[in-house]
XYZ file of C-alpha atoms in Angstrom:
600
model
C -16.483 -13.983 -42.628
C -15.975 -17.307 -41.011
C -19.084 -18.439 -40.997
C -19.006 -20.486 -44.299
C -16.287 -22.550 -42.454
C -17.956 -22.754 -39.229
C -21.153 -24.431 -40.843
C -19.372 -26.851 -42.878
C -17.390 -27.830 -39.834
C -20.849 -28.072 -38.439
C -21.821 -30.353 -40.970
C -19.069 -32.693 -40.746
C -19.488 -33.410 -37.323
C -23.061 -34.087 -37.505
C -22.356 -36.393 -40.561
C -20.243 -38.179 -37.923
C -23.720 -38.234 -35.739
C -21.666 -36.187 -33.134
C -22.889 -32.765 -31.585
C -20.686 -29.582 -31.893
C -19.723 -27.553 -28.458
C -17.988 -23.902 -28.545
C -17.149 -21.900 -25.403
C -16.616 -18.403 -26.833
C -14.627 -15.889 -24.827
C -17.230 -12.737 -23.207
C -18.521 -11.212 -26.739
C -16.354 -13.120 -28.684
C -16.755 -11.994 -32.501
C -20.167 -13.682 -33.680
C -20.705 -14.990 -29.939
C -24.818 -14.639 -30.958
C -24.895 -16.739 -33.953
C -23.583 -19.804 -32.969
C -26.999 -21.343 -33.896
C -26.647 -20.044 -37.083
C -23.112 -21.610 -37.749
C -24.603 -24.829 -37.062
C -23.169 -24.992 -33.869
C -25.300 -27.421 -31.347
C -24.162 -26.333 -27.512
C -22.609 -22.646 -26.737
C -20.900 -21.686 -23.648
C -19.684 -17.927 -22.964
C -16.812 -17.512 -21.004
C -17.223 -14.596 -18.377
C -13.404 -14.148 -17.730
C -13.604 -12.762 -14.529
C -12.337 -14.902 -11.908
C -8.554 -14.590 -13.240
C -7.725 -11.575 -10.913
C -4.227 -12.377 -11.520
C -4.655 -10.554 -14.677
C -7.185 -7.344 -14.282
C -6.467 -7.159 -10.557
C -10.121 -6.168 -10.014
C -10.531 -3.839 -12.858
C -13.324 -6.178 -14.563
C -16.051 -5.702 -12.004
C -18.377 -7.766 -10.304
C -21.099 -6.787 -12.978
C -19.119 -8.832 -15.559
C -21.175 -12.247 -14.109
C -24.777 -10.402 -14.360
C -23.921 -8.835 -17.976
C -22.324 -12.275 -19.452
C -25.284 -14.237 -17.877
C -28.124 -11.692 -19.718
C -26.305 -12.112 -22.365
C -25.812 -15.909 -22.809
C -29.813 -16.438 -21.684
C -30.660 -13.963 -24.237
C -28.733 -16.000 -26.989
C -29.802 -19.614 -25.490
C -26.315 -20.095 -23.813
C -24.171 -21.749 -20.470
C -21.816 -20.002 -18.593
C -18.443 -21.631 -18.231
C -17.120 -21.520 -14.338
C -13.151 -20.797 -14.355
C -10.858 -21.841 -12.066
C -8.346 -19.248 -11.387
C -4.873 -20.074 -12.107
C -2.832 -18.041 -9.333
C -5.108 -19.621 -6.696
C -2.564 -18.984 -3.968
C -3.647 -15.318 -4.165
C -6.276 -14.714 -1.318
C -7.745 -11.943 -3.679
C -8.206 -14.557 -6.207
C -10.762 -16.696 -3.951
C -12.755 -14.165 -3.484
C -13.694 -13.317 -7.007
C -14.085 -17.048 -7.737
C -16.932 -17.442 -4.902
C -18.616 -14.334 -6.121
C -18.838 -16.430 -9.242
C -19.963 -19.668 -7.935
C -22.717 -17.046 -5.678
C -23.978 -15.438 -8.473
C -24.833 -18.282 -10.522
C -27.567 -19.115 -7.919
C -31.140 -18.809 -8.891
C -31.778 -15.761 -7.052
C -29.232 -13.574 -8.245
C -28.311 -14.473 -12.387
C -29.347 -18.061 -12.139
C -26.644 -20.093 -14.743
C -25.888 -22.544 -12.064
C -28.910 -24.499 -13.585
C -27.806 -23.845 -17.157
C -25.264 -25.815 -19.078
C -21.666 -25.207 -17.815
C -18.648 -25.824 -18.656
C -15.731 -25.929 -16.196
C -12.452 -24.491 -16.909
C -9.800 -25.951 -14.494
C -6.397 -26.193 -15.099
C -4.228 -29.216 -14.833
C -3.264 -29.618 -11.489
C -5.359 -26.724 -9.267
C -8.008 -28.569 -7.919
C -6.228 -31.137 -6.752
C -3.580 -28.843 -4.882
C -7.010 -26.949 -3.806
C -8.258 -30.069 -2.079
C -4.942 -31.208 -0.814
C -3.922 -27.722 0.619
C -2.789 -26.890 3.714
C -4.651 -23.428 3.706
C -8.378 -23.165 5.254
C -9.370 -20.704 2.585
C -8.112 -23.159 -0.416
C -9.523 -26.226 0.579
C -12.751 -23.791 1.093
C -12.532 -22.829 -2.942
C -12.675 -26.776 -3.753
C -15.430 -27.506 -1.134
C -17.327 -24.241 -3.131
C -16.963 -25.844 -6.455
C -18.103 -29.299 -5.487
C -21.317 -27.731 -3.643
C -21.932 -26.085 -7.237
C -21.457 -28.923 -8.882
C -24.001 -30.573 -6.631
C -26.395 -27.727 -6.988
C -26.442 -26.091 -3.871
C -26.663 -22.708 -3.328
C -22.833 -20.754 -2.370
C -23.078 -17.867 -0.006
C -21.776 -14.589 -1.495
C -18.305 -13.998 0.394
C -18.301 -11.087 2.799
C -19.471 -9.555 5.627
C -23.418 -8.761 5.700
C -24.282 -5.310 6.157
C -27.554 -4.067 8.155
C -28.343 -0.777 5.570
C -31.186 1.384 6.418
C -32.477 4.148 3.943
C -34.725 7.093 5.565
C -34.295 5.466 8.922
C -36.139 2.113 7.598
C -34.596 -0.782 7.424
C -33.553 -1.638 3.681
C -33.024 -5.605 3.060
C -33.153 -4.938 -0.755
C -29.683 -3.753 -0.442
C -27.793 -6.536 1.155
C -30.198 -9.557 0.659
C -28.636 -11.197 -2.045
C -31.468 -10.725 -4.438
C -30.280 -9.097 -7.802
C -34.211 -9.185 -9.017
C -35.581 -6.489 -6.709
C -34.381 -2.632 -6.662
C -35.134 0.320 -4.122
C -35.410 4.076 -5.610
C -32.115 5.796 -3.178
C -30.675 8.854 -1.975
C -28.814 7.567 0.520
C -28.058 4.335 3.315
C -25.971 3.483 5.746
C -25.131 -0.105 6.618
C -23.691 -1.559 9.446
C -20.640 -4.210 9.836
C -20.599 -6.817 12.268
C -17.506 -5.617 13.612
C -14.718 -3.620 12.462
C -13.014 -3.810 9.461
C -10.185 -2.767 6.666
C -12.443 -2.101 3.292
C -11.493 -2.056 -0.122
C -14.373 -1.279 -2.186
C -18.011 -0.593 -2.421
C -19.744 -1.716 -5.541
C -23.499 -0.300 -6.778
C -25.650 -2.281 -8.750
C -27.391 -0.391 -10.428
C -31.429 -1.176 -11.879
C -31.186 0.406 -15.684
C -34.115 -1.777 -16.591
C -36.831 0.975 -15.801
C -38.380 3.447 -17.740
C -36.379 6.752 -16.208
C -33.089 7.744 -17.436
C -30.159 6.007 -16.555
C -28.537 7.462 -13.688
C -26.193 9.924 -14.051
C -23.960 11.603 -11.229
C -21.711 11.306 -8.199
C -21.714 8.605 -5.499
C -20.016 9.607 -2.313
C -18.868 6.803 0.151
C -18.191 7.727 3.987
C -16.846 5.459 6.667
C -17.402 5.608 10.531
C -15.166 3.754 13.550
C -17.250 3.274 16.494
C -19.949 5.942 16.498
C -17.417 8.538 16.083
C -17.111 11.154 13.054
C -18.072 10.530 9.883
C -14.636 11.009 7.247
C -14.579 10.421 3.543
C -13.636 7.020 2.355
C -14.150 7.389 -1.073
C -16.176 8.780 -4.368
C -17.042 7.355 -7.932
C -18.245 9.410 -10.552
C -20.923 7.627 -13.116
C -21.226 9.868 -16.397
C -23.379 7.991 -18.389
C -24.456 4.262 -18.900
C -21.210 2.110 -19.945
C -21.563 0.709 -23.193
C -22.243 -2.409 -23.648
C -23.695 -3.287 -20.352
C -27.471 -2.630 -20.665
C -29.549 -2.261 -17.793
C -26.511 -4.183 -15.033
C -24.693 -0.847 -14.333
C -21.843 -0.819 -11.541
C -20.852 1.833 -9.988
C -17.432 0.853 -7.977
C -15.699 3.507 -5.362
C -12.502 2.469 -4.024
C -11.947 3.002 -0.244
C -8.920 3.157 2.323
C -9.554 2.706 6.148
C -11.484 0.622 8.900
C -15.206 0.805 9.651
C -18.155 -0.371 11.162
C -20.611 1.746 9.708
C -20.444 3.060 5.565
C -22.630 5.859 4.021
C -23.680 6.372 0.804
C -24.716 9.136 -0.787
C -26.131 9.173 -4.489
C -25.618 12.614 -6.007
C -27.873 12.599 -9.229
C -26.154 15.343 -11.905
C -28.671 17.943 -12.807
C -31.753 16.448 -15.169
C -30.710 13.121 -13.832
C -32.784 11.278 -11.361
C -31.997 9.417 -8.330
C -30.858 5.991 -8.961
C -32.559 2.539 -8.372
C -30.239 0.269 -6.746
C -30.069 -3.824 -6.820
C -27.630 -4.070 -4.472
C -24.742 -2.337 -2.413
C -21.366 -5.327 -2.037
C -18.588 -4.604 0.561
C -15.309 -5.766 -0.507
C -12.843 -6.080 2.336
C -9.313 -5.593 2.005
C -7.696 -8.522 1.378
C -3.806 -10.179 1.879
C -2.282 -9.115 -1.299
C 1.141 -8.156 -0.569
C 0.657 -4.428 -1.175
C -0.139 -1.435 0.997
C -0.981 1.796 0.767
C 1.134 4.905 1.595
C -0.073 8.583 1.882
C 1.654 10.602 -1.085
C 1.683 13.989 -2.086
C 2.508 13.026 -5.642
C -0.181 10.537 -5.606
C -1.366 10.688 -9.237
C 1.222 12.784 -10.462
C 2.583 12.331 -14.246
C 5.753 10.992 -14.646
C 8.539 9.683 -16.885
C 10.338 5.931 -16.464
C 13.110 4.785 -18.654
C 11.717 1.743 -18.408
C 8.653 2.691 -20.790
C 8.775 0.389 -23.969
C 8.402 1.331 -27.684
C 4.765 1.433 -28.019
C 2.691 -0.682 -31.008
C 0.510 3.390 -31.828
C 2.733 5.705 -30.027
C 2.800 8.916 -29.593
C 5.667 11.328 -30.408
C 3.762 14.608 -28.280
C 2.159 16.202 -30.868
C 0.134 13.681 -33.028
C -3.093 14.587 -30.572
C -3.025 18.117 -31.353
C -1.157 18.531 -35.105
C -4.319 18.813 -36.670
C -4.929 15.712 -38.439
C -7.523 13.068 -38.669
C -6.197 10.534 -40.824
C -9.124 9.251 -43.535
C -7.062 5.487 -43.314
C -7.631 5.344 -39.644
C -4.871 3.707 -37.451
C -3.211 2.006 -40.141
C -1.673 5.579 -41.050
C 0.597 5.853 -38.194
C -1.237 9.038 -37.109
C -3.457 7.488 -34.069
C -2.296 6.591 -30.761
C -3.457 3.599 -29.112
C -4.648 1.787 -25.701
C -5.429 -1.773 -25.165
C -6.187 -2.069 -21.510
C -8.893 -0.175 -18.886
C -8.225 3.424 -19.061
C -6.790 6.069 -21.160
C -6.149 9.882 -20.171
C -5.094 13.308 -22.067
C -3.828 15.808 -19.859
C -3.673 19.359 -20.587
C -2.329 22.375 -18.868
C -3.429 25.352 -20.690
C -0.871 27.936 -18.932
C -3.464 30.065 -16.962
C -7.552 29.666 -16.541
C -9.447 30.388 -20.248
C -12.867 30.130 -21.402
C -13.562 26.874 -22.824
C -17.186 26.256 -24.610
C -16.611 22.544 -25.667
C -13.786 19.768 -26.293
C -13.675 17.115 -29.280
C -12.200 13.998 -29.198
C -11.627 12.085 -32.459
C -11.788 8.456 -32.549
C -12.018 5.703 -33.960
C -14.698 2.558 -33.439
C -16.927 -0.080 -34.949
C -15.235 -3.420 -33.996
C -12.432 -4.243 -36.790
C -9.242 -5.355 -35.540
C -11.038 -4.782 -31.867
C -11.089 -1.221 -32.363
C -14.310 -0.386 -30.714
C -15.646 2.894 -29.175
C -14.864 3.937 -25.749
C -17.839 2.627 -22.946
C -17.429 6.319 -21.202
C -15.756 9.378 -21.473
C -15.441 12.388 -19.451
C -13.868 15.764 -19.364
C -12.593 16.995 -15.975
C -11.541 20.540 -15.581
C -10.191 22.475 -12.776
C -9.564 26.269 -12.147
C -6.341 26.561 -10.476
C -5.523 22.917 -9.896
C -5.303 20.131 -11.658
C -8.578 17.667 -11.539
C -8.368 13.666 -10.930
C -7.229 11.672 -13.879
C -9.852 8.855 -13.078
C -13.347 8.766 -12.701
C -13.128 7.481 -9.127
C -10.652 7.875 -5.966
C -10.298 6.857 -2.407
C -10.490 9.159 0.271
C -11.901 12.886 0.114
C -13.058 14.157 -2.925
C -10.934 16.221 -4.978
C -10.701 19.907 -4.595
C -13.061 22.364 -6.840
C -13.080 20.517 -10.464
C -15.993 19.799 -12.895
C -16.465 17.406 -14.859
C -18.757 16.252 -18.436
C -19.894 13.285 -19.768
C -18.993 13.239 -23.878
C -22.775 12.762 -26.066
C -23.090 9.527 -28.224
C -20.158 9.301 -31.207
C -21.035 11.262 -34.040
C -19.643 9.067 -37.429
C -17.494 11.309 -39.590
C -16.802 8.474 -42.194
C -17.796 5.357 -42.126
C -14.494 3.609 -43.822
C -15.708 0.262 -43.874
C -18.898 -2.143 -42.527
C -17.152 -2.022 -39.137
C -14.769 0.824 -39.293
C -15.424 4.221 -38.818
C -14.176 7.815 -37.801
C -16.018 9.923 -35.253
C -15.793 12.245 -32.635
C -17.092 12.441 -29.414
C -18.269 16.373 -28.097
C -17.728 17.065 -24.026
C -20.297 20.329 -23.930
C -21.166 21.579 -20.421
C -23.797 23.359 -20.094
C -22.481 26.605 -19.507
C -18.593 27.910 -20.709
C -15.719 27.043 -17.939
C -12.859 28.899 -16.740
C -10.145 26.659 -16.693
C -6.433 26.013 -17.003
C -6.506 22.004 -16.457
C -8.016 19.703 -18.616
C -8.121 15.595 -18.216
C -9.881 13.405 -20.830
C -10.976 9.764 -19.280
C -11.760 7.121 -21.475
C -12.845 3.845 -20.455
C -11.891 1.570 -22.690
C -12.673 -1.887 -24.645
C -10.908 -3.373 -26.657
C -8.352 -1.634 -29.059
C -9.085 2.890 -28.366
C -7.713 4.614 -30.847
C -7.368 8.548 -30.672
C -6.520 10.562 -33.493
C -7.022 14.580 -32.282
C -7.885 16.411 -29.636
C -9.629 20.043 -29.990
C -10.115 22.546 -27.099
C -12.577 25.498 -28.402
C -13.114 28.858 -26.984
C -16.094 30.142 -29.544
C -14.393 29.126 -32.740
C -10.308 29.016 -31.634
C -8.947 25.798 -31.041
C -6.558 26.380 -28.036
C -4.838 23.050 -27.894
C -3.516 23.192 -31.592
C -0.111 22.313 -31.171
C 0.257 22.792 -27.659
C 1.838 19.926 -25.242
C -0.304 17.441 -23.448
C 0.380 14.070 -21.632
C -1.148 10.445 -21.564
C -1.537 7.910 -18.877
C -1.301 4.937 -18.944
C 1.496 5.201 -21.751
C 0.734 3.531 -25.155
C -0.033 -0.050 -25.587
C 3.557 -1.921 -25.709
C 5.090 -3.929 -29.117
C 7.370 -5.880 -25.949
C 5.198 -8.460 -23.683
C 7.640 -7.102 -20.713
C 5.768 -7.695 -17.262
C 7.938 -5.009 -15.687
C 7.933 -1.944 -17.972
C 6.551 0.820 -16.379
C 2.800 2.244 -17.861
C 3.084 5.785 -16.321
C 0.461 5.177 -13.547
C 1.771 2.758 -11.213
C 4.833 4.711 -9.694
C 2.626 7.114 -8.071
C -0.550 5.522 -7.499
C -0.232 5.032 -3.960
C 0.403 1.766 -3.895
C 3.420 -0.361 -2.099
C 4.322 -3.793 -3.487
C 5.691 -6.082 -0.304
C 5.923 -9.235 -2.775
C 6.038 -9.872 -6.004
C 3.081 -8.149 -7.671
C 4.008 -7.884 -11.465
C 1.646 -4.737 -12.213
C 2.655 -2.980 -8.976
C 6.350 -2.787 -10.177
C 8.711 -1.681 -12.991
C 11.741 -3.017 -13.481
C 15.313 -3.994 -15.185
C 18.059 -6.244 -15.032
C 19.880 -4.573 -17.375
C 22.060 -0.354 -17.904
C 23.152 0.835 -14.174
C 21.276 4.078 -13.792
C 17.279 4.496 -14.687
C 15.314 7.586 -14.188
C 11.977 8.767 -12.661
C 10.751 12.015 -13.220
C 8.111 13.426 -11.634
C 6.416 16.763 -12.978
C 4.844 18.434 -10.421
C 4.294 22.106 -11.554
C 5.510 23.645 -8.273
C 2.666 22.624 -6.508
C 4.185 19.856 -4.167
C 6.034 21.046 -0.852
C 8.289 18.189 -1.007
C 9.652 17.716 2.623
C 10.557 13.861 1.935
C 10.729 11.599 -1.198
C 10.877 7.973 -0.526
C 11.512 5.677 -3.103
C 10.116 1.891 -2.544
C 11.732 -0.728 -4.326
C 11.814 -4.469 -3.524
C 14.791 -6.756 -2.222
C 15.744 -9.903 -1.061
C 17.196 -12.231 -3.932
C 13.557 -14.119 -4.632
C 13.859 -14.255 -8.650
C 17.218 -12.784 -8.409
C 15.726 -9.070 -7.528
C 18.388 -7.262 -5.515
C 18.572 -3.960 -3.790
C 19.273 -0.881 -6.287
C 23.200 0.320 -5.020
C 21.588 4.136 -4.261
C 18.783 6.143 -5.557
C 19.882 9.892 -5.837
C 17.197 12.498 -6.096
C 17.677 15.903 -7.992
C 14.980 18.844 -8.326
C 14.267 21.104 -10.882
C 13.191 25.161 -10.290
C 11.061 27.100 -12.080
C 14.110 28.492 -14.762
C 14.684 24.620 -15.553
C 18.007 24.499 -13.222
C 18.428 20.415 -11.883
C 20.674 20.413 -9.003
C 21.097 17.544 -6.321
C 19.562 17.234 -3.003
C 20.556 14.285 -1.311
C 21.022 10.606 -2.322
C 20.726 7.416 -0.757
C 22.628 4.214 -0.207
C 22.023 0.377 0.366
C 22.147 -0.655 3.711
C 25.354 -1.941 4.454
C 24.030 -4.652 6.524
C 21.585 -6.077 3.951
C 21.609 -9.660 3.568
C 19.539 -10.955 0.496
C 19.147 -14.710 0.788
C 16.163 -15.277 -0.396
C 12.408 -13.920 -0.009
C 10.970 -10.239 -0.753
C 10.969 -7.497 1.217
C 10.164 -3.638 0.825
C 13.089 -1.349 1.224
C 12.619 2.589 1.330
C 14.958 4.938 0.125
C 14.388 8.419 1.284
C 16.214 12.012 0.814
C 14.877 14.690 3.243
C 14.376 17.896 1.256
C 13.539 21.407 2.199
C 10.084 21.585 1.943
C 10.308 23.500 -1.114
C 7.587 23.039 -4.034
C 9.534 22.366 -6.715
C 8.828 22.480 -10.571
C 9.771 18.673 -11.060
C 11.786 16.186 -9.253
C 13.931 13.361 -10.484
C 14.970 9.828 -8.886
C 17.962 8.087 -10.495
C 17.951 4.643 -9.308
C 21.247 2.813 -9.842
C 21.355 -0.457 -9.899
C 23.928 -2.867 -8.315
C 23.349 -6.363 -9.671
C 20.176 -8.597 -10.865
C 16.731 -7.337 -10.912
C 16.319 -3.849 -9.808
C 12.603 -3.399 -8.700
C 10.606 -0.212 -8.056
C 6.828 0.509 -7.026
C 6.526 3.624 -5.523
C 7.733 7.544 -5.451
C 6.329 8.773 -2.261
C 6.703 12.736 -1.230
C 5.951 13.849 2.430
């Protein structure tokens, strides 16, 4: 609709005998018809280096889909600076950009570019007393000049069939190798993070489709899981540069992986296979048994599209859409609908409604899956580190079918997860990747024609997209995702500075022997966070009786003068499984800081 304004803008300018320059943001609305608009020079903006704000959840793929896209349309790729550059992370992510823009791999080094800088980084960069900064400014000025940058990283030796395999680790993103499976070799032993497949959806066979298994060796001992992905279907909006990323936890010389193609599915063709080591972050990881529990924090805000606990299964699909107050809404990575059905039932299909076609940024989700399990309760994302999960199945959703189409770009719809044959289940977990504004409306559970999930309770994770901008309120994920902040690492932590005693309830369904709880919070007196006074830890049996099991204090001999540091709390219980236990963390003075609920 702006376009009428945009060319006589256009006009103007060239009137003035000057040219006309816009650096859109990745798919920015119209981002293909700058030409049309008049406009003389476009520039897409990847927005991928700033790790300080998706903390790796906009993968490496990001670079090779925003550089398709801008040759496609006749358009540079901006280069961005990042702007917490004293995050080790951070550097990382911005050589992969400044490597990727070489010839060989998605080749906008030699395109027009625009360089997004900041006011004062790359001068502290080139000033720095840090080897790895002054490295980031070196980088950029090799760029500039038009040399080649090396991708960052260790490179691997993979063989596939007992060949040698170069097409995996050669730095080539043009050629692509039909695989089952390969193992590569480190130089020497290391702490890994990630393994990222890049994927060839380019051919003429089906996109891939399945599970990708990752396994890590120390010294020609045992092979032990380090990690699995599932990839459902193609993610929307990425074309033929699909990545599959599984997350890892442990040290290595030598990583397998196995590609599992899902039945009709056939095996993949892979670009590439990228190591990503662990890096300096200020976090650590912690083995849990309530890793990826649900929870409740009082520090959850009041949500923009909330959801009360029954508008996903009251029955109604509002013909408005979200402006009804009937939807619930996401704006981030990941949304997930748990249900607990009581006891295993036949289940022939679920529906999701949504909503989608790009007004106000509401936009379909790129995936979704349904994950069941029998007697346990399955993953609630499509990828984890470690062993895989015990006995769960999962189903990738079939393309949106459009219920009513409201507007030009506003629709109803409703996505069906059908396996191929009914499941017995009691645990169902929806998992939407998501872009933009999701919006969910109802979910449906059928057994032949019976909707089991009409009014019946669920839970979602992350909660609700905020109204409040608060960096510290609490998103239902992070307390029990494994992760241990040991600085200050805004979307590790939740927090207050205000009210004495918060709570932190954990449901866990009687299925956690609970031996230990350990509460992590942060203290020290760096941005006035201080030690919480006690955390006191209560459990709840089966009948719905709370009673107290131990609570405990600050040390006495704490001295907070500055700096971060981790401090545990931890109750010893009686190794019990209870149906749900509760932390009450009571504050003392300042900023009261937690990241963790760890049960031994």
């Amino acid at each position: 609709p702006d376009e009428p304004q945009v060319r006589a803008a256009a006009d103007a300018v060239h009137a003035a005998k000057l040219k006309l320059l816009w650096i859109p943001w990745f798919r920015a609305v119209g981002w293909d018809r700058w030409r049309a608009c008049g406009i003389d020079v476009a520039i897409m903006q990847p927005n991928y280096a700033f790790f300080s704000n998706h903390r790796g959840a906009v993968r490496r793929n990001r670079l090779a889909v925003n550089a398709n896209l801008s040759r496609r349309a006749g358009m540079g790729v901006e280069i961005e600076l990042p702007m917490y550059c004293n995050d080790p992370a951070s550097a990382r992510y911005f050589l992969e950009y400044l490597a990727d823009g070489a010839a060989q791999r998605h080749g906008y080094q030699e395109g027009a570019t625009a360089y997004y800088l900041g006011a004062k980084n790359l001068g502290m960069l080139g000033q720095s007393s840090r080897p790895w900064q002054r490295q980031l400014a070196r980088a950029l000025a090799e760029y500039v000049a038009g040399k080649a940058i090396d991708v960052p990283g260790p490179r691997l030796a993979w063989t596939a069939d007992g060949r040698k395999a170069a097409v995996l680790g050669d730095g080539n993103l043009g050629k692509a190798m039909s695989l089952r499976q390969a193992t590569g070799f480190l130089p020497q032993m290391e702490l890994v993070a990630k393994l990222d497949v890049f994927l060839d959806g380019s051919g003429p066979a089906s996109p891939f489709s399945g599970l990708v298994r990752v396994d890590l060796r120390r010294k020609g001992g045992e092979w032990h899981p380090g990690g699995w992905a599932i990839h459902p279907s193609p993610t929307v909006g990425d074309g033929p540069w699909q990545v599959v990323t599984v997350p890892l936890e442990g040290k290595a010389d030598a990583v397998r992986v196995s590609m599992d193609p899902a039945p009709g599915s056939p095996p993949p063709r892979v670009r590439e296979l990228a190591i990503e080591l662990a890096q300096g972050t200020g976090r650590n990881t912690v083995p849990s048994l309530a890793r990826g529990c649900t929870y409740r924090a009082g520090t959850m805000p009041e949500a923009v599209y909330g959801d009360s606990g029954g508008e996903l299964t009251d029955g109604v699909v509002p013909a408005t859409g979200f402006f009804s107050g009937q939807t619930v809404g996401w704006h981030g990575h990941r949304a997930v609908v748990c249900f607990d059905l009581g006891h295993p039932v036949r289940v022939d299909r679920v529906e999701a409604h949504v909503e989608g076609g790009g007004y106000a940024a509401v936009k379909w989700p790129a995936q979704a899956v349904l994950m069941v399990g029998r007697d346990t309760p399955p993953a609630m994302g499509l990828s984890g580190a470690g062993a895989l999960p015990d006995a769960f199945s999962w189903t990738a959703a079939g393309e949106v079918v459009i219920d009513q189409q409201r507007t030009r770009d506003a629709a109803n719809g409703h996505l069906v997860f059908a396996p191929p044959q009914p499941l017995e289940s009691r645990y169902l977990n929806l998992i939407f990747a998501t872009r933009g504004w999701f919006m969910l409306s109802e979910v449906k559970v059928f057994a032949g024609d019976t909707n089991l999930a009409a009014g019946r309770p669920y839970t979602v994770h992350p909660a609700p997209a905020a109204k409040s901008s608060s960096p510290y309120a609490d998103d239902g994920i992070r307390l029990t995702d494994g992760f241990v902040a040991r600085a200050f690492l805004r979307h590790d932590i939740t927090g207050w500075s205000t009210g004495r005693e918060h709570l932190i309830a954990l449901d866990l369904l009687g299925r956690v022997p609970c031996r230990k709880v350990t509460v992590w919070t942060l203290a020290g007196g760096l941005h006035g966070i201080r030690a919480p006074e006690a955390v006191v830890v209560a459990v709840q049996d089966n009948q719905g009786n709370w009673r107290e099991v131990g609570r405990s204090l600050r040390p006495a001999d704490l001295l907070e003068k500055g700096g971060l540091v981790a401090l545990p709390y931890s109750v010893q219980l009686d190794g019990t499984a209870p149906r749900a236990l509760r932390a009450t963390i009571i504050r003392k003075t300042g900023w009261a800081m937690v990241s963790e609920v760890q049960i031994e």
